PDB file of C-alpha atoms in Angstrom:
ATOM      1  CA  MET Z  11      81.404  34.397 -32.178  1.00 55.00           C
ATOM      2  CA  LEU Z  12      83.283  32.578 -34.934  1.00 53.00           C
ATOM      3  CA  GLY Z  13      86.526  34.107 -33.676  1.00 58.00           C
ATOM      4  CA  PHE Z  14      85.922  32.684 -30.200  1.00 56.00           C
ATOM      5  CA  PHE Z  15      85.373  29.199 -31.603  1.00 51.00           C
ATOM      6  CA  ARG Z  16      88.555  29.412 -33.673  1.00 59.00           C
ATOM      7  CA  CYS Z  17      90.477  30.599 -30.623  1.00 64.00           C
ATOM      8  CA  LEU Z  18      89.128  27.699 -28.557  1.00 59.00           C
ATOM      9  CA  THR Z  19      90.085  25.039 -31.111  1.00 62.00           C
ATOM     10  CA  SER Z  20      93.442  26.491 -32.148  1.00 60.00           C
ATOM     11  CA  SER Z  21      94.851  27.866 -28.910  1.00 65.00           C
ATOM     12  CA  PHE Z  22      93.443  25.600 -26.187  1.00 58.00           C
ATOM     13  CA  SER Z  23      93.818  22.131 -27.690  1.00 65.00           C
ATOM     14  CA  ASP Z  24      96.702  21.298 -25.342  1.00 64.00           C
ATOM     15  CA  PRO Z  25      95.378  18.975 -22.550  1.00 72.00           C
ATOM     16  CA  THR Z  26      97.344  20.965 -19.972  1.00 70.00           C
ATOM     17  CA  LEU Z  27      95.098  23.937 -20.781  1.00 68.00           C
ATOM     18  CA  SER Z  28      91.858  22.072 -20.115  1.00 70.00           C
ATOM     19  CA  THR Z  29      90.872  24.391 -17.256  1.00 73.00           C
ATOM     20  CA  GLU Z  30      91.404  27.488 -19.378  1.00 68.00           C
ATOM     21  CA  ALA Z  31      89.603  25.851 -22.314  1.00 70.00           C
ATOM     22  CA  ALA Z  32      86.575  25.203 -20.074  1.00 73.00           C
ATOM     23  CA  LEU Z  33      86.490  28.875 -19.078  1.00 72.00           C
ATOM     24  CA  VAL Z  34      86.594  29.987 -22.710  1.00 70.00           C
ATOM     25  CA  SER Z  35      83.850  27.493 -23.568  1.00 74.00           C
ATOM     26  CA  ASP Z  36      81.675  28.822 -20.726  1.00 78.00           C
ATOM     27  CA  HIS Z  37      82.193  32.359 -21.986  1.00 79.00           C
ATOM     28  CA  ILE Z  38      81.175  31.327 -25.506  1.00 82.00           C
ATOM     29  CA  ASN Z  39      78.019  29.658 -24.165  1.00 85.00           C
ATOM     30  CA  MET Z  40      77.128  32.771 -22.195  1.00 91.00           C
ATOM     31  CA  MET Z  41      77.718  35.044 -25.197  1.00 91.00           C
ATOM     32  CA  GLU Z  42      75.507  32.853 -27.370  1.00 92.00           C
ATOM     33  CA  ARG Z  43      72.730  32.970 -24.787  1.00 94.00           C
ATOM     34  CA  GLN Z  44      73.094  36.744 -24.346  1.00 95.00           C
ATOM     35  CA  LEU Z  45      72.788  37.321 -28.092  1.00 94.00           C
ATOM     36  CA  GLU Z  46      69.757  35.044 -28.288  1.00 95.00           C
ATOM     37  CA  ILE Z  47      67.987  36.851 -25.437  1.00 95.00           C
ATOM     38  CA  GLU Z  48      68.962  40.293 -26.687  1.00 95.00           C
ATOM     39  CA  ASP Z  49      67.670  39.580 -30.186  1.00 94.00           C
ATOM     40  CA  ALA Z  50      64.309  38.363 -28.853  1.00 94.00           C
ATOM     41  CA  ASP Z  51      64.006  41.327 -26.469  1.00 93.00           C
ATOM     42  CA  LYS Z  52      64.647  43.886 -29.187  1.00 92.00           C
ATOM     43  CA  LYS Z  53      61.649  42.515 -31.061  1.00 91.00           C
ATOM     44  CA  ALA Z  54      59.474  42.427 -27.934  1.00 90.00           C
ATOM     45  CA  ALA Z  55      60.621  45.775 -26.466  1.00 86.00           C
ATOM     46  CA  PRO Z  56      57.799  47.954 -27.913  1.00 87.00           C
ATOM     47  CA  SER Z  57      55.183  45.904 -26.049  1.00 88.00           C
ATOM     48  CA  HIS Z  58      57.289  44.869 -23.027  1.00 89.00           C
ATOM     49  CA  ALA Z  59      55.915  46.759 -20.005  1.00 91.00           C
ATOM     50  CA  LEU Z  60      58.962  46.257 -17.800  1.00 92.00           C
ATOM     51  CA  MET Z  61      61.342  47.459 -20.481  1.00 90.00           C
ATOM     52  CA  LYS Z  62      59.270  50.610 -20.778  1.00 91.00           C
ATOM     53  CA  GLN Z  63      59.277  51.082 -17.005  1.00 92.00           C
ATOM     54  CA  PHE Z  64      62.964  50.193 -16.605  1.00 92.00           C
ATOM     55  CA  PRO Z  65      64.696  50.840 -19.959  1.00 91.00           C
ATOM     56  CA  PRO Z  66      67.911  48.794 -20.360  1.00 90.00           C
ATOM     57  CA  ARG Z  67      70.971  51.001 -19.941  1.00 87.00           C
ATOM     58  CA  ALA Z  68      73.174  48.920 -22.220  1.00 88.00           C
ATOM     59  CA  GLY Z  69      73.105  45.907 -24.461  1.00 90.00           C
ATOM     60  CA  LEU Z  70      73.161  42.495 -22.836  1.00 93.00           C
ATOM     61  CA  ALA Z  71      75.904  40.979 -24.986  1.00 91.00           C
ATOM     62  CA  GLY Z  72      79.296  41.223 -23.294  1.00 89.00           C
ATOM     63  CA  GLN Z  73      77.903  41.759 -19.799  1.00 93.00           C
ATOM     64  CA  SER Z  74      79.169  39.795 -16.781  1.00 93.00           C
ATOM     65  CA  THR Z  75      77.562  36.627 -15.450  1.00 94.00           C
ATOM     66  CA  ILE Z  76      75.855  38.416 -12.535  1.00 96.00           C
ATOM     67  CA  ALA Z  77      74.726  41.315 -14.741  1.00 96.00           C
ATOM     68  CA  THR Z  78      73.188  38.782 -17.134  1.00 96.00           C
ATOM     69  CA  LEU Z  79      71.343  37.053 -14.297  1.00 97.00           C
ATOM     70  CA  TYR Z  80      70.124  40.424 -12.960  1.00 97.00           C
ATOM     71  CA  TYR Z  81      68.797  41.296 -16.420  1.00 96.00           C
ATOM     72  CA  SER Z  82      66.941  37.992 -16.540  1.00 96.00           C
ATOM     73  CA  CYS Z  83      65.471  38.427 -13.037  1.00 97.00           C
ATOM     74  CA  LEU Z  84      64.368  41.977 -13.817  1.00 96.00           C
ATOM     75  CA  TYR Z  85      62.724  41.366 -17.186  1.00 96.00           C
ATOM     76  CA  HIS Z  86      62.015  37.612 -17.339  1.00 96.00           C
ATOM     77  CA  PHE Z  87      61.467  36.385 -13.791  1.00 96.00           C
ATOM     78  CA  ASP Z  88      58.081  34.820 -14.600  1.00 95.00           C
ATOM     79  CA  LEU Z  89      59.236  32.766 -17.569  1.00 95.00           C
ATOM     80  CA  PRO Z  90      59.214  28.966 -17.182  1.00 94.00           C
ATOM     81  CA  HIS Z  91      62.555  27.308 -16.552  1.00 92.00           C
ATOM     82  CA  THR Z  92      62.449  25.807 -20.060  1.00 93.00           C
ATOM     83  CA  ASN Z  93      62.731  29.283 -21.607  1.00 95.00           C
ATOM     84  CA  CYS Z  94      66.307  30.278 -22.420  1.00 94.00           C
ATOM     85  CA  ALA Z  95      65.815  33.739 -20.874  1.00 95.00           C
ATOM     86  CA  SER Z  96      64.499  32.525 -17.512  1.00 96.00           C
ATOM     87  CA  PRO Z  97      66.632  32.985 -14.361  1.00 96.00           C
ATOM     88  CA  GLN Z  98      66.503  29.230 -13.678  1.00 95.00           C
ATOM     89  CA  SER Z  99      67.771  28.376 -17.152  1.00 95.00           C
ATOM     90  CA  LEU Z 100      70.589  30.905 -16.931  1.00 95.00           C
ATOM     91  CA  SER Z 101      71.561  29.769 -13.431  1.00 94.00           C
ATOM     92  CA  SER Z 102      71.940  26.235 -14.689  1.00 93.00           C
ATOM     93  CA  LEU Z 103      73.913  27.262 -17.765  1.00 93.00           C
ATOM     94  CA  LEU Z 104      76.231  29.642 -15.899  1.00 92.00           C
ATOM     95  CA  ARG Z 105      76.500  27.484 -12.754  1.00 91.00           C
ATOM     96  CA  ILE Z 106      75.312  30.255 -10.452  1.00 94.00           C
ATOM     97  CA  SER Z 107      75.591  29.503  -6.725  1.00 94.00           C
ATOM     98  CA  GLU Z 108      72.574  29.774  -4.436  1.00 95.00           C
ATOM     99  CA  LYS Z 109      74.081  32.808  -2.688  1.00 95.00           C
ATOM    100  CA  GLU Z 110      74.661  34.591  -6.012  1.00 96.00           C
ATOM    101  CA  PHE Z 111      71.177  33.718  -7.253  1.00 96.00           C
ATOM    102  CA  VAL Z 112      69.333  34.890  -4.123  1.00 96.00           C
ATOM    103  CA  TRP Z 113      71.285  38.153  -3.853  1.00 96.00           C
ATOM    104  CA  THR Z 114      70.763  38.976  -7.544  1.00 97.00           C
ATOM    105  CA  ALA Z 115      67.118  37.908  -7.709  1.00 97.00           C
ATOM    106  CA  VAL Z 116      66.171  39.826  -4.573  1.00 97.00           C
ATOM    107  CA  SER Z 117      67.974  42.935  -5.874  1.00 96.00           C
ATOM    108  CA  ALA Z 118      66.012  42.824  -9.136  1.00 96.00           C
ATOM    109  CA  LEU Z 119      62.675  42.082  -7.438  1.00 97.00           C
ATOM    110  CA  VAL Z 120      63.107  44.878  -4.884  1.00 96.00           C
ATOM    111  CA  ARG Z 121      63.326  47.320  -7.767  1.00 95.00           C
ATOM    112  CA  GLN Z 122      59.829  46.202  -8.813  1.00 95.00           C
ATOM    113  CA  SER Z 123      58.493  45.957  -5.222  1.00 95.00           C
ATOM    114  CA  ARG Z 124      57.598  42.284  -5.757  1.00 96.00           C
ATOM    115  CA  TRP Z 125      57.546  41.320  -2.087  1.00 96.00           C
ATOM    116  CA  PRO Z 126      55.617  38.014  -2.381  1.00 95.00           C
ATOM    117  CA  ASP Z 127      58.096  36.832  -5.033  1.00 96.00           C
ATOM    118  CA  ILE Z 128      61.009  37.769  -2.768  1.00 96.00           C
ATOM    119  CA  GLU Z 129      59.467  35.612  -0.048  1.00 95.00           C
ATOM    120  CA  ARG Z 130      59.284  32.710  -2.481  1.00 94.00           C
ATOM    121  CA  VAL Z 131      62.959  33.162  -3.362  1.00 95.00           C
ATOM    122  CA  LEU Z 132      63.799  33.043   0.357  1.00 95.00           C
ATOM    123  CA  GLN Z 133      61.719  29.987   1.135  1.00 90.00           C
ATOM    124  CA  ASN Z 134      63.721  26.988   2.238  1.00 61.00           C
ATOM    125  CA  LYS Z 135      64.349  24.882  -0.872  1.00 62.00           C
ATOM    126  CA  GLY Z 136      65.011  21.864   1.330  1.00 44.00           C
ATOM    127  CA  VAL Z 137      61.473  21.962   2.699  1.00 38.00           C
ATOM    128  CA  VAL Z 138      59.639  22.621  -0.547  1.00 37.00           C
ATOM    129  CA  GLN Z 139      61.609  21.857  -3.668  1.00 41.00           C
ATOM    130  CA  THR Z 140      59.518  23.312  -6.494  1.00 46.00           C
ATOM    131  CA  SER Z 141      58.113  26.786  -7.025  1.00 48.00           C
ATOM    132  CA  TYR Z 142      54.813  25.150  -8.001  1.00 51.00           C
ATOM    133  CA  ALA Z 143      54.561  23.340  -4.665  1.00 50.00           C
ATOM    134  CA  ARG Z 144      55.530  26.482  -2.769  1.00 49.00           C
ATOM    135  CA  GLY Z 145      52.802  28.377  -4.599  1.00 54.00           C
ATOM    136  CA  LEU Z 146      50.210  25.792  -3.570  1.00 54.00           C
ATOM    137  CA  LEU Z 147      51.233  26.112   0.073  1.00 51.00           C
ATOM    138  CA  ASN Z 148      51.122  29.914  -0.087  1.00 54.00           C
ATOM    139  CA  ARG Z 149      47.638  29.903  -1.590  1.00 56.00           C
ATOM    140  CA  ALA Z 150      46.519  27.496   1.128  1.00 51.00           C
ATOM    141  CA  GLY Z 151      47.785  29.927   3.761  1.00 50.00           C
ATOM    142  CA  ILE Z 152      50.555  27.580   4.913  1.00 49.00           C
ATOM    143  CA  SER Z 153      53.795  29.461   5.482  1.00 55.00           C
ATOM    144  CA  THR Z 154      57.216  27.910   5.016  1.00 65.00           C
ATOM    145  CA  LYS Z 155      60.384  28.905   6.822  1.00 79.00           C
ATOM    146  CA  LEU Z 156      62.424  31.604   5.137  1.00 94.00           C
ATOM    147  CA  SER Z 157      66.179  31.213   4.860  1.00 94.00           C
ATOM    148  CA  CYS Z 158      69.003  33.341   3.522  1.00 95.00           C
ATOM    149  CA  PRO Z 159      72.329  31.971   2.224  1.00 95.00           C
ATOM    150  CA  PHE Z 160      74.119  35.165   3.317  1.00 95.00           C
ATOM    151  CA  SER Z 161      73.761  37.318   6.423  1.00 96.00           C
ATOM    152  CA  TRP Z 162      70.359  38.717   7.364  1.00 97.00           C
ATOM    153  CA  ARG Z 163      72.029  42.107   7.823  1.00 96.00           C
ATOM    154  CA  ASN Z 164      73.095  42.149   4.181  1.00 97.00           C
ATOM    155  CA  LEU Z 165      69.662  40.957   3.101  1.00 97.00           C
ATOM    156  CA  PHE Z 166      68.079  43.971   4.802  1.00 97.00           C
ATOM    157  CA  ARG Z 167      70.529  46.234   3.007  1.00 95.00           C
ATOM    158  CA  VAL Z 168      69.379  44.785  -0.304  1.00 96.00           C
ATOM    159  CA  LEU Z 169      65.707  45.073   0.701  1.00 96.00           C
ATOM    160  CA  HIS Z 170      66.142  48.791   1.394  1.00 94.00           C
ATOM    161  CA  SER Z 171      68.148  49.527  -1.759  1.00 89.00           C
ATOM    162  CA  ASN Z 172      66.946  51.939  -4.446  1.00 81.00           C
ATOM    163  CA  GLY Z 173      65.339  54.102  -1.738  1.00 84.00           C
ATOM    164  CA  ILE Z 174      62.397  51.700  -1.478  1.00 85.00           C
ATOM    165  CA  GLN Z 175      60.669  51.028   1.852  1.00 91.00           C
ATOM    166  CA  PRO Z 176      59.349  47.451   2.090  1.00 95.00           C
ATOM    167  CA  PRO Z 177      55.938  46.880   3.732  1.00 96.00           C
ATOM    168  CA  LYS Z 178      56.103  46.334   7.489  1.00 95.00           C
ATOM    169  CA  ASP Z 179      54.132  43.077   7.344  1.00 95.00           C
ATOM    170  CA  PHE Z 180      56.629  41.689   4.822  1.00 96.00           C
ATOM    171  CA  LEU Z 181      59.577  42.725   6.994  1.00 97.00           C
ATOM    172  CA  ALA Z 182      57.885  41.148  10.018  1.00 96.00           C
ATOM    173  CA  ARG Z 183      57.592  37.804   8.214  1.00 95.00           C
ATOM    174  CA  VAL Z 184      61.261  37.946   7.245  1.00 96.00           C
ATOM    175  CA  LEU Z 185      62.360  38.924  10.750  1.00 96.00           C
ATOM    176  CA  ARG Z 186      60.477  36.020  12.321  1.00 95.00           C
ATOM    177  CA  SER Z 187      62.832  33.709  10.424  1.00 95.00           C
ATOM    178  CA  VAL Z 188      65.907  35.226  12.115  1.00 95.00           C
ATOM    179  CA  THR Z 189      66.700  32.685  14.823  1.00 92.00           C
ATOM    180  CA  ASP Z 190      69.189  34.761  16.823  1.00 94.00           C
ATOM    181  CA  ASP Z 191      67.236  36.888  19.332  1.00 93.00           C
ATOM    182  CA  GLU Z 192      69.791  39.682  19.529  1.00 93.00           C
ATOM    183  CA  GLU Z 193      70.201  39.974  15.763  1.00 96.00           C
ATOM    184  CA  ARG Z 194      66.424  39.910  15.210  1.00 96.00           C
ATOM    185  CA  LEU Z 195      65.937  42.691  17.768  1.00 95.00           C
ATOM    186  CA  LYS Z 196      68.672  44.862  16.227  1.00 96.00           C
ATOM    187  CA  LEU Z 197      67.275  44.447  12.719  1.00 97.00           C
ATOM    188  CA  ALA Z 198      63.724  45.143  13.918  1.00 96.00           C
ATOM    189  CA  HIS Z 199      64.862  48.341  15.653  1.00 95.00           C
ATOM    190  CA  LYS Z 200      66.773  49.487  12.573  1.00 95.00           C
ATOM    191  CA  ALA Z 201      63.860  48.736  10.222  1.00 95.00           C
ATOM    192  CA  HIS Z 202      61.326  50.242  12.682  1.00 93.00           C
ATOM    193  CA  VAL Z 203      59.223  47.074  12.796  1.00 95.00           C
ATOM    194  CA  THR Z 204      57.542  47.681  16.146  1.00 93.00           C
ATOM    195  CA  GLU Z 205      55.645  44.399  16.131  1.00 93.00           C
ATOM    196  CA  ILE Z 206      58.852  42.369  16.057  1.00 95.00           C
ATOM    197  CA  VAL Z 207      60.627  44.584  18.599  1.00 95.00           C
ATOM    198  CA  ILE Z 208      57.796  43.865  21.040  1.00 93.00           C
ATOM    199  CA  GLU Z 209      57.752  40.140  20.206  1.00 91.00           C
ATOM    200  CA  SER Z 210      61.528  39.892  20.674  1.00 92.00           C
ATOM    201  CA  LEU Z 211      61.502  41.659  24.039  1.00 91.00           C
ATOM    202  CA  VAL Z 212      58.638  39.468  25.191  1.00 90.00           C
ATOM    203  CA  SER Z 213      60.380  36.257  24.074  1.00 88.00           C
ATOM    204  CA  THR Z 214      63.532  37.227  25.997  1.00 87.00           C
ATOM    205  CA  ARG Z 215      61.441  38.479  28.961  1.00 87.00           C
ATOM    206  CA  GLU Z 216      63.156  41.880  28.916  1.00 87.00           C
ATOM    207  CA  ARG Z 217      60.334  43.685  30.724  1.00 87.00           C
ATOM    208  CA  GLU Z 218      62.352  46.752  31.666  1.00 89.00           C
ATOM    209  CA  LYS Z 219      63.497  47.264  28.056  1.00 91.00           C
ATOM    210  CA  LEU Z 220      59.955  46.672  26.834  1.00 89.00           C
ATOM    211  CA  ALA Z 221      58.636  49.368  29.173  1.00 90.00           C
ATOM    212  CA  ALA Z 222      61.331  51.784  28.013  1.00 91.00           C
ATOM    213  CA  TYR Z 223      60.520  51.033  24.374  1.00 90.00           C
ATOM    214  CA  ALA Z 224      56.792  51.452  25.001  1.00 89.00           C
ATOM    215  CA  ALA Z 225      57.498  54.921  26.351  1.00 90.00           C
ATOM    216  CA  THR Z 226      58.819  55.941  22.920  1.00 91.00           C
ATOM    217  CA  LEU Z 227      55.614  54.981  21.100  1.00 89.00           C
ATOM    218  CA  THR Z 228      52.808  57.394  20.255  1.00 88.00           C
ATOM    219  CA  GLN Z 229      50.235  57.424  23.039  1.00 85.00           C
ATOM    220  CA  GLY Z 230      47.002  55.670  22.033  1.00 83.00           C
ATOM    221  CA  SER Z 231      48.481  54.179  18.857  1.00 88.00           C
ATOM    222  CA  PRO Z 232      47.974  50.503  17.906  1.00 88.00           C
ATOM    223  CA  ASP Z 233      51.665  49.869  18.545  1.00 87.00           C
ATOM    224  CA  ALA Z 234      51.440  51.398  22.014  1.00 88.00           C
ATOM    225  CA  PHE Z 235      48.379  49.241  22.729  1.00 88.00           C
ATOM    226  CA  LYS Z 236      50.316  46.112  21.685  1.00 88.00           C
ATOM    227  CA  ALA Z 237      53.156  47.101  23.993  1.00 88.00           C
ATOM    228  CA  LEU Z 238      50.713  47.661  26.857  1.00 87.00           C
ATOM    229  CA  GLN Z 239      49.171  44.241  26.294  1.00 87.00           C
ATOM    230  CA  ALA Z 240      52.619  42.667  26.213  1.00 86.00           C
ATOM    231  CA  LEU Z 241      53.600  44.354  29.471  1.00 85.00           C
ATOM    232  CA  ASN Z 242      50.419  43.147  31.152  1.00 83.00           C
ATOM    233  CA  ASN Z 243      51.028  39.576  29.975  1.00 79.00           C
ATOM    234  CA  THR Z 244      54.791  39.343  30.455  1.00 62.00           C
ATOM    235  CA  PRO Z 245      56.139  38.298  33.877  1.00 62.00           C
ATOM    236  CA  GLY Z 246      59.581  39.620  33.006  1.00 52.00           C
ATOM    237  CA  LYS Z 247      62.901  39.076  34.673  1.00 50.00           C
ATOM    238  CA  ALA Z 248      62.901  39.874  38.387  1.00 39.00           C
ATOM    239  CA  LEU Z 249      64.909  43.026  39.053  1.00 36.00           C
ATOM    240  CA  ARG Z 250      67.188  42.407  41.979  1.00 34.00           C
ATOM    241  CA  CYS Z 251      69.852  44.211  43.961  1.00 32.00           C
ATOM    242  CA  GLN Z 252      72.334  42.955  46.502  1.00 33.00           C
ATOM    243  CA  CYS Z 253      73.047  44.709  49.775  1.00 33.00           C
ATOM    244  CA  ARG Z 254      74.614  43.835  53.136  1.00 36.00           C
ATOM    245  CA  SER Z 255      72.971  44.266  56.517  1.00 39.00           C
ATOM    246  CA  ASN Z 256      74.611  43.305  59.870  1.00 41.00           C
ATOM    247  CA  GLY Z 257      77.229  41.350  57.930  1.00 44.00           C
ATOM    248  CA  ASN Z 258      74.617  39.123  56.286  1.00 44.00           C
ATOM    249  CA  ARG Z 259      73.838  39.207  52.565  1.00 39.00           C
ATOM    250  CA  LYS Z 260      70.297  40.308  51.891  1.00 37.00           C
ATOM    251  CA  GLU Z 261      68.384  40.139  48.581  1.00 37.00           C
ATOM    252  CA  THR Z 262      65.736  42.749  47.813  1.00 31.00           C
ATOM    253  CA  LYS Z 263      63.276  42.466  44.896  1.00 33.00           C
ATOM    254  CA  TYR Z 264      62.249  45.670  43.147  1.00 28.00           C
ATOM    255  CA  SER Z 265      58.621  46.329  42.264  1.00 33.00           C
ATOM    256  CA  GLU Z 266      57.433  45.734  38.718  1.00 34.00           C
ATOM    257  CA  VAL Z 267      57.978  48.428  36.129  1.00 33.00           C
ATOM    258  CA  ASN Z 268      55.558  51.289  36.634  1.00 33.00           C
ATOM    259  CA  MET Z 269      52.827  51.449  34.001  1.00 32.00           C
ATOM    260  CA  TYR Z 270      52.845  55.248  33.843  1.00 29.00           C
ATOM    261  CA  VAL Z 271      54.853  55.083  30.641  1.00 31.00           C
ATOM    262  CA  LEU Z 272      51.689  54.327  28.662  1.00 32.00           C
ATOM    263  CA  GLN Z 273      49.326  56.624  30.498  1.00 31.00           C
TER     264      GLN Z 273
END
């Protein structure tokens, strides 16, 4: 580290190199923090459950900014923000963007199947600013809107990384935060979240598509029963055709979708 300091003072003293000097200074700060965390973790490793479950593949010192944040999210996610190894502390030091933080934190938490914590990461920071306040609302059963700083499609790719299948109820809660009907339906189909597929088709009143989807479900299953209930309670879009008779335009309404698909 001494060599870095000497380089900073001797080679970047010119005011025209202030931008480059700031980059070198940031790198020095990150290296110092990496060494501090690595030294503490080496001492704690024998009793650190996560390090036994997910042994570090390499030393932390010299790793990239995102790799350092991932390390912190994987092994130290629960530390208070005042601890130098916590994700919040590192994000502040390294000036991590919200998009970078969410992507990295979710990636690390998926590996541990920590679905409630992923929800907390995705909760709208503008609505509830502190993790403490969000925790109080969660324990009270009050849900807050989830948001994602990058595309929902990419979020679902991260959620299904490492060959892990997230719980359907968790995926349903995430999907309900997707405001675009078409995108929500596509993601629900791809993730096989039947509950949301049905909800989406009901909200868009696509009765014909709902009937076709219901026909693919296992007869007598809870999902098929939900689809049947939805069909019985959904008026749907009127199916119409246009024809001509005696030179006059005539409109004919088709009958409702036959319920045989669930019999």
